[in-house]
Short mmCIF file of C-alpha atoms in Angstrom, two decimals:
data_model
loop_
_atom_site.label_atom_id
_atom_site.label_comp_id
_atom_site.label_asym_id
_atom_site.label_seq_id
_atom_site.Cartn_x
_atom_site.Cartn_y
_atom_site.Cartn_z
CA UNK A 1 25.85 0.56 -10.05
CA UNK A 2 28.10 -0.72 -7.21
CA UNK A 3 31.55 0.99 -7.69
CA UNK A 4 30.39 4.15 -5.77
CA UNK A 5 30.15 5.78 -2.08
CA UNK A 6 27.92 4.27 -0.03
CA UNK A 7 24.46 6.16 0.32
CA UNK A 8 22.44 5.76 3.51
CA UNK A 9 18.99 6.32 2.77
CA UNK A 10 17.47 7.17 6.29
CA UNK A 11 13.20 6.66 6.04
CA UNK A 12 12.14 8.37 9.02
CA UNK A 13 8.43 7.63 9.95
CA UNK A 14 5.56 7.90 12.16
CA UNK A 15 1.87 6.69 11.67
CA UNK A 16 3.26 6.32 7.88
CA UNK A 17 0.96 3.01 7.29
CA UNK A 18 -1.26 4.45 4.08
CA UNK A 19 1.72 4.90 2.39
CA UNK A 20 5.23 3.50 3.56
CA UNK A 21 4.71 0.62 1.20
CA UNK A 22 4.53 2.90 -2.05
CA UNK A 23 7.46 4.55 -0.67
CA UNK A 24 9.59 1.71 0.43
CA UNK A 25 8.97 -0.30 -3.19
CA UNK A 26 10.37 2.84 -4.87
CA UNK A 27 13.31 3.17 -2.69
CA UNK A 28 13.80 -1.41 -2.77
CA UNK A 29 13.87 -0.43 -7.20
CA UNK A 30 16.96 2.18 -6.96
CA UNK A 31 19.32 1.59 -9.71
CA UNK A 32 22.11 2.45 -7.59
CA UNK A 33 23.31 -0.77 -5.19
CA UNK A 34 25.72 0.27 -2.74
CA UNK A 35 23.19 1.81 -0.42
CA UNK A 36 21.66 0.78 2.92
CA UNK A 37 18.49 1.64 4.04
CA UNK A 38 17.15 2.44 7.50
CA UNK A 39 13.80 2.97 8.77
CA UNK A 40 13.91 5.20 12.05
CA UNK A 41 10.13 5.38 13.62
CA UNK A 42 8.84 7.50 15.94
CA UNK A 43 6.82 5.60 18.29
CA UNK A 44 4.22 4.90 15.90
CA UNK A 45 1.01 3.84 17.02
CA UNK A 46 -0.18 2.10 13.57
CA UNK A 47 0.81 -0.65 11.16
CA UNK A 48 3.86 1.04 10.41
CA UNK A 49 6.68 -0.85 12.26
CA UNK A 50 5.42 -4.07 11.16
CA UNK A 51 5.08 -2.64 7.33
CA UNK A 52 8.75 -2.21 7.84
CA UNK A 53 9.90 -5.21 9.03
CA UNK A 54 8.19 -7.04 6.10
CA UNK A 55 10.98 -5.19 4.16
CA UNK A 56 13.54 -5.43 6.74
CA UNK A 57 13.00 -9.08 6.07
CA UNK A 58 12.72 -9.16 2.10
CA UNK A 59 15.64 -6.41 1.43
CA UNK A 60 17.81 -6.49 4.74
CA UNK A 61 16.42 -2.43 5.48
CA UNK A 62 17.84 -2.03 8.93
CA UNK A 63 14.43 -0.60 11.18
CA UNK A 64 14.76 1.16 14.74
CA UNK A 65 12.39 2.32 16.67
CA UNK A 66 11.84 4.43 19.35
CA UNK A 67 10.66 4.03 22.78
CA UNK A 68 8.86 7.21 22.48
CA UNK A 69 8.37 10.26 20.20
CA UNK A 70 11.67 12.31 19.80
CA UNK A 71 9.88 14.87 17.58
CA UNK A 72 10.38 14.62 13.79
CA UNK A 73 13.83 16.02 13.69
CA UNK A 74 15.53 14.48 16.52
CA UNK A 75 14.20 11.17 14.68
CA UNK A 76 15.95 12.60 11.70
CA UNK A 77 19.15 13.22 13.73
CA UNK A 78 18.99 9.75 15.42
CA UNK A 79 19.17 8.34 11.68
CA UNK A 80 22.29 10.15 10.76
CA UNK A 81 24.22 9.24 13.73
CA UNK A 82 23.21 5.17 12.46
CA UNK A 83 23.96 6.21 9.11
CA UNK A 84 27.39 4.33 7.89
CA UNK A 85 27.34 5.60 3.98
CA UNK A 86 29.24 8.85 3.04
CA UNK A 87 26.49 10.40 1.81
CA UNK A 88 23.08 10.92 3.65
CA UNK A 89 19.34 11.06 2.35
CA UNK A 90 16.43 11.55 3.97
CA UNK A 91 13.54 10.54 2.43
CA UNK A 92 10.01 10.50 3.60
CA UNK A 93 7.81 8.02 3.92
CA UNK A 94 4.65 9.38 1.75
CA UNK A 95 6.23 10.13 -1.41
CA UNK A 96 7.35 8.18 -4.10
CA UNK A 97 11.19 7.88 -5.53
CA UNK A 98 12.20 7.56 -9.25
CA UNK A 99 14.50 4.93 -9.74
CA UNK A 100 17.62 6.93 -10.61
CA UNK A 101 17.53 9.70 -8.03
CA UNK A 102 20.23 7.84 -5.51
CA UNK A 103 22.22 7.01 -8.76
CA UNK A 104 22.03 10.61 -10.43
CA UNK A 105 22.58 12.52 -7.44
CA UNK A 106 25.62 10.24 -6.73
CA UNK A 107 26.92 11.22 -10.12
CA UNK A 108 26.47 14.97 -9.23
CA UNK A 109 28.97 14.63 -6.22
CA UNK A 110 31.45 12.41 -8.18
CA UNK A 111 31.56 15.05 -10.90
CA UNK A 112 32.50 17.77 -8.47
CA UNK A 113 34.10 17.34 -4.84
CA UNK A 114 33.29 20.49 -4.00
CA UNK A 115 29.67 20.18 -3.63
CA UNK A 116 27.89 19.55 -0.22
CA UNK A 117 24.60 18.89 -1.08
CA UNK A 118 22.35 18.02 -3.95
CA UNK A 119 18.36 18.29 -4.60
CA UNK A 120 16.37 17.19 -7.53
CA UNK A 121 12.83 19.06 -8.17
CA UNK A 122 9.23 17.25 -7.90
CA UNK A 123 6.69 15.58 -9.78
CA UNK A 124 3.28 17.04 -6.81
CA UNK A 125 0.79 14.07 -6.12
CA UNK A 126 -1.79 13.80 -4.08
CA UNK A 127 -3.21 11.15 -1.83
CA UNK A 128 -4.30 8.97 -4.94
CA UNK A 129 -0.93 9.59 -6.78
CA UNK A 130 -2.70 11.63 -9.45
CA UNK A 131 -0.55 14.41 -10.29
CA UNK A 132 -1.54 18.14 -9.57
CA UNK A 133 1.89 19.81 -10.79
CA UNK A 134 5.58 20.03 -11.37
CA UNK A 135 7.73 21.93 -9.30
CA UNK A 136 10.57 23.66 -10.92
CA UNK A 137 12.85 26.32 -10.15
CA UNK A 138 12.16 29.89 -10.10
CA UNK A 139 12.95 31.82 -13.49
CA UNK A 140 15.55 34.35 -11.43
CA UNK A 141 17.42 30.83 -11.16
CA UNK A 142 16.90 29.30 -14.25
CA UNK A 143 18.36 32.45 -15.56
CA UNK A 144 21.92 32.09 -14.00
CA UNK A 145 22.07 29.38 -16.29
CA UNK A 146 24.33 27.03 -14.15
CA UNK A 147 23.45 24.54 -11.47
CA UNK A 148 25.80 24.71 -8.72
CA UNK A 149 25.20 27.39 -6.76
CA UNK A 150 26.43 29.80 -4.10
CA UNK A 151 25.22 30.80 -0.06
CA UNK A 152 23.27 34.00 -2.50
CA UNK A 153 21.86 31.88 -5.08
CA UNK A 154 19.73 29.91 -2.23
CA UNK A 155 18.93 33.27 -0.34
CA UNK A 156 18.00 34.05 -3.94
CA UNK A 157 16.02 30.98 -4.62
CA UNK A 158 13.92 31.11 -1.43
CA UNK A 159 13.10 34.36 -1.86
CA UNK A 160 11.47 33.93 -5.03
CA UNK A 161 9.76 30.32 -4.41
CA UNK A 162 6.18 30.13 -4.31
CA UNK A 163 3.35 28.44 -5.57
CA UNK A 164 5.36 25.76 -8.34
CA UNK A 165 8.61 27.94 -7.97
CA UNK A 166 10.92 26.32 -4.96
CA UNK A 167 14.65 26.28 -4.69
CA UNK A 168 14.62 23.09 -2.12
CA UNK A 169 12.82 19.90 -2.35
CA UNK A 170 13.71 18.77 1.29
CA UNK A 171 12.72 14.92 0.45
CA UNK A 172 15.32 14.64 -2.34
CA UNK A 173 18.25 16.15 -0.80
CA UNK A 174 21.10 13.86 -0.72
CA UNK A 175 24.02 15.38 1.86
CA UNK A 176 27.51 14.10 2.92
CA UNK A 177 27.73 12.94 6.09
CA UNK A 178 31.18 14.46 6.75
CA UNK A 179 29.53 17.99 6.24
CA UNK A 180 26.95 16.86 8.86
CA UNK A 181 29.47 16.42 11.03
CA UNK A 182 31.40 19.83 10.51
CA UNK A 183 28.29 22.11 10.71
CA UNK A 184 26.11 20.05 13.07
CA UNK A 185 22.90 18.42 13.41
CA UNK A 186 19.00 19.39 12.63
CA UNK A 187 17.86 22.25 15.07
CA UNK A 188 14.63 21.82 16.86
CA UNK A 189 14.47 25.46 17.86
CA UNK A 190 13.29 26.17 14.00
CA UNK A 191 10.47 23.67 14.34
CA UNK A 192 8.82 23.63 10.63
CA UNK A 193 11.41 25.19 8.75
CA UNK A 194 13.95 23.37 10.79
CA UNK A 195 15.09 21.84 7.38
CA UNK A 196 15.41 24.96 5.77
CA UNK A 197 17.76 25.96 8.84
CA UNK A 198 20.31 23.28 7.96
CA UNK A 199 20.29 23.78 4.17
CA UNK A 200 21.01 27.61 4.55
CA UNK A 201 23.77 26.58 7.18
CA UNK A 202 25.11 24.03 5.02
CA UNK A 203 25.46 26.56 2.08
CA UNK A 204 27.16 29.54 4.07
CA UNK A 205 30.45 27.43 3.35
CA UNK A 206 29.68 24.70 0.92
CA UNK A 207 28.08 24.84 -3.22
CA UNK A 208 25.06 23.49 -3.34
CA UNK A 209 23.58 21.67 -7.02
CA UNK A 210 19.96 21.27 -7.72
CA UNK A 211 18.95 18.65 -10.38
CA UNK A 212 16.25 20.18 -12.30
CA UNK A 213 14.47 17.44 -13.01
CA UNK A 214 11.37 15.66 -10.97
CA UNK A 215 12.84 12.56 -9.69
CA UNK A 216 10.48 12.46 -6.65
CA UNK A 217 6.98 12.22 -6.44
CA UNK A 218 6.34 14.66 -3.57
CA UNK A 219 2.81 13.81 -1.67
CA UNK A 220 -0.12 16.11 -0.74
CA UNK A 221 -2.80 14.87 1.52
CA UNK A 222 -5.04 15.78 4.32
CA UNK A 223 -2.74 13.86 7.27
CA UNK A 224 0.64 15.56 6.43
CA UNK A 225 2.00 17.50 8.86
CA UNK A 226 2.52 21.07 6.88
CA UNK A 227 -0.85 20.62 5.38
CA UNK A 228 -2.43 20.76 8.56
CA UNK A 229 0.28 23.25 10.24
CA UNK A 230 -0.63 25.82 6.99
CA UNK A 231 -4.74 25.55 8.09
CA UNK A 232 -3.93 26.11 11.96
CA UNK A 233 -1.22 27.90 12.58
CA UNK A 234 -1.54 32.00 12.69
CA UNK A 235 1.73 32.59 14.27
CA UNK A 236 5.16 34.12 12.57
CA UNK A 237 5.70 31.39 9.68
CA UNK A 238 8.99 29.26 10.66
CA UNK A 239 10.66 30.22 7.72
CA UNK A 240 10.83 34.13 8.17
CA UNK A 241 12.75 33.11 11.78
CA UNK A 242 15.35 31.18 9.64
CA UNK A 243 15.49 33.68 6.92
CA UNK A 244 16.53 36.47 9.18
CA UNK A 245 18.54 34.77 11.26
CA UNK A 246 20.72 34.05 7.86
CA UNK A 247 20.08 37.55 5.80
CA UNK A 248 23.72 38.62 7.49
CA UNK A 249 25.64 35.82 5.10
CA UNK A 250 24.33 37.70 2.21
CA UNK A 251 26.80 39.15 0.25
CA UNK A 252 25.36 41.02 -2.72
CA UNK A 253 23.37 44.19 -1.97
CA UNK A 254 20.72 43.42 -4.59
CA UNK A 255 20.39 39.82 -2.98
CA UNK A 256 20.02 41.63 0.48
CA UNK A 257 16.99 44.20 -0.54
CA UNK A 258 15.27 41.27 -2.04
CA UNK A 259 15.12 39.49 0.74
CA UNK A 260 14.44 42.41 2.90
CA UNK A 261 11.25 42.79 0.26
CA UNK A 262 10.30 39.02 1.02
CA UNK A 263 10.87 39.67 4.73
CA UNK A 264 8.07 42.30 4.94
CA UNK A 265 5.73 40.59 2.42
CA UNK A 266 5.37 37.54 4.72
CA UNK A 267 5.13 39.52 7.84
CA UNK A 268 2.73 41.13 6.90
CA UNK A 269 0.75 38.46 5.34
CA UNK A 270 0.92 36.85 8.37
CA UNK A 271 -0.30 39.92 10.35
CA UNK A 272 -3.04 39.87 7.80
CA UNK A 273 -4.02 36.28 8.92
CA UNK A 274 -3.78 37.43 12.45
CA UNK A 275 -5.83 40.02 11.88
CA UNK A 276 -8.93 38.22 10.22
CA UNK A 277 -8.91 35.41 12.88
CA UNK A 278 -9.40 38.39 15.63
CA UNK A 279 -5.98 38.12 17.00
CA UNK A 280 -5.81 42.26 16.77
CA UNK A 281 -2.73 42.53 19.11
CA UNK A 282 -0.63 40.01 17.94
CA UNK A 283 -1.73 41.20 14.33
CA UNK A 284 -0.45 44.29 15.46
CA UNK A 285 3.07 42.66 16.75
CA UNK A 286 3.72 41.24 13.89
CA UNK A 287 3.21 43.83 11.81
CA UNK A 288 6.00 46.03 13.49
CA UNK A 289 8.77 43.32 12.57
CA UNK A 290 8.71 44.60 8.97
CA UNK A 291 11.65 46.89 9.01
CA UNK A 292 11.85 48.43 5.63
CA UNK A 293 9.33 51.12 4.29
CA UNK A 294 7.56 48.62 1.28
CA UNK A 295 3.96 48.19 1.54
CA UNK A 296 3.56 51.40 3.59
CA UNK A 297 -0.43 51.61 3.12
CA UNK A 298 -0.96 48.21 3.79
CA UNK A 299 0.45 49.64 7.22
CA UNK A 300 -1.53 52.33 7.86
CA UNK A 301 -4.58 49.77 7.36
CA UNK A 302 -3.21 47.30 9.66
CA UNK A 303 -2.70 49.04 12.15
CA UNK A 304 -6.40 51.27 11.89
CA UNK A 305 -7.88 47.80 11.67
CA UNK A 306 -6.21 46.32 14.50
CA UNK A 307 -6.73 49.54 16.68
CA UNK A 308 -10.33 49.51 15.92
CA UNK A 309 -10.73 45.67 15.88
CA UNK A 310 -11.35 45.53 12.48
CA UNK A 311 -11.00 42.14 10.31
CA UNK A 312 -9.52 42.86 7.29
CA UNK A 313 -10.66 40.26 4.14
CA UNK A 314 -7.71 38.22 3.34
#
């Protein structure tokens, strides 16, 4: 298929060597042809760059490199400001494509102008490739029975992701490039969730469709950024920043108290990690930020814990 837009499939990497080969075969076998394909690396200190230019050399992938590390997504925004194609993906460089993702999401946006950006859902691997589980999409959202959706419907879908429930399969989002260019680019400020950021910022104004089907084979392994991130990290989850910084687009009341409800869950989850690796006072800090009165004993224990330096069994 060569009659359509032309799709820039940006491949940003960094110490990607295990597995930029798996990835880079799976994006060479896309059914759809009018695409380009650039590699943007981060100052890698591995095989990778050379693993690239092996397929800058057999395909014609366009590779750039750094000078030194940007961060992960100022790498991302250096590859949409190369990208030529009117619609944008950015896939990563441990997980593995199906052949028709570029050509069915392409098909999504040719069946309706209207729509910004389109995700498909996940086939989980891990390191070996040996699949753990599907993601799909939370029931609430199977339920509206449709599958373009609104600025709610995300709120809506984030809210009730979790465990094989999720809304947004980052890796398979395909975006156009003149909506990049109307909202802005990736914000470093949100750090983790800094993807997150730009969907819900993309879908304040613009419909969003979601694919349900797995058309990516999305990697778990020890070396992956989140995975390590999720062990270490006991401050305020990313996410919850980005969440309230967007609860005011919310139009439906129901919508709102939901994610008020998921607000206060995972602040206080987190003050419940804080708590049982001894950080008492910001345990304590973080447990104010819940604003509405839900889980009102798990309160009271927080804070007698913290006061008393109590660890509290996750």
């Amino acid at each position: 298929m060569n009659d359509g837009p032309l799709v820039s499939i940006c491949v940003p990497t960094y110490n990607s060597s295990a597995y930029l080969r798996r990835s880079l075969d799976s994006i060479a076998a896309q059914t759809y042809e009018n695409a380009e394909v650039i590699v943007g690396d981060n100052a890698s200190t591995d095989d990778t760059v050379s693993i690239a230019n092996e397929y800058s050399v057999k395909y014609g992938f366009k590779v750039i490199v750094n000078d030194k590390n940007i961060g992960p997504l100022n790498n991302w925004n250096m590859l949409i400001g190369q990208a030529q194609g009117d619609l944008i993906a950015i896939y990563h460089s441990d997980d593995v494509y199906e052949p028709t993702i570029v050509e069915e999401s392409v098909q999504v946006f040719r069946n309706n102008e209207n729509i910004a950006v389109v995700g498909t859902m996940a086939r989980v691997v891990d390191g070996n490739e040996n699949k753990m589980y599907d993601y799909v999409l939370p029931d609430e959202i199977v339920r509206l029975d449709k599958d373009v959706y609104s600025f709610d419907d995300v709120m809506l879908g984030i809210c009730k992701s979790g465990g094989q429930k999720t809304f947004f399969v980052t890796p398979s989002l395909m975006v156009k490039k003149n909506v990049y260019s109307e909202v802005g680019l990736f914000d470093a400020r949100f750090r983790s969730a800094g993807d997150y950021e730009m969907w819900f910022r993309l879908s304040v104004n613009h419909k969003v469709a979601v694919l349900n089907k797995q058309l990516i084979n999305y990697r778990i392994h020890e070396n992956q950024g989140s995975e390590l991130e999720l062990r270490r990290n006991v401050e305020l989850p990313d996410i919850l920043t980005v969440v309230r910084e967007y609860r005011q687009h919310i139009t439906q009341n129901s919508i709102r108290e939901l994610c008020d409800r998921f607000l206060d869950e995972r602040i206080l989850k987190a003050a419940l990690k804080q708590n049982w690796q001894g950080a008492f006072d910001k345990s304590a800090t973080t447990a104010k930020l819940a604003e509405t009165g839900s889980y009102q004993a798990l309160r009271v224990f927080l804070r007698i814990a913290n006061g008393l330096h109590i660890k509290l069994k996750l």
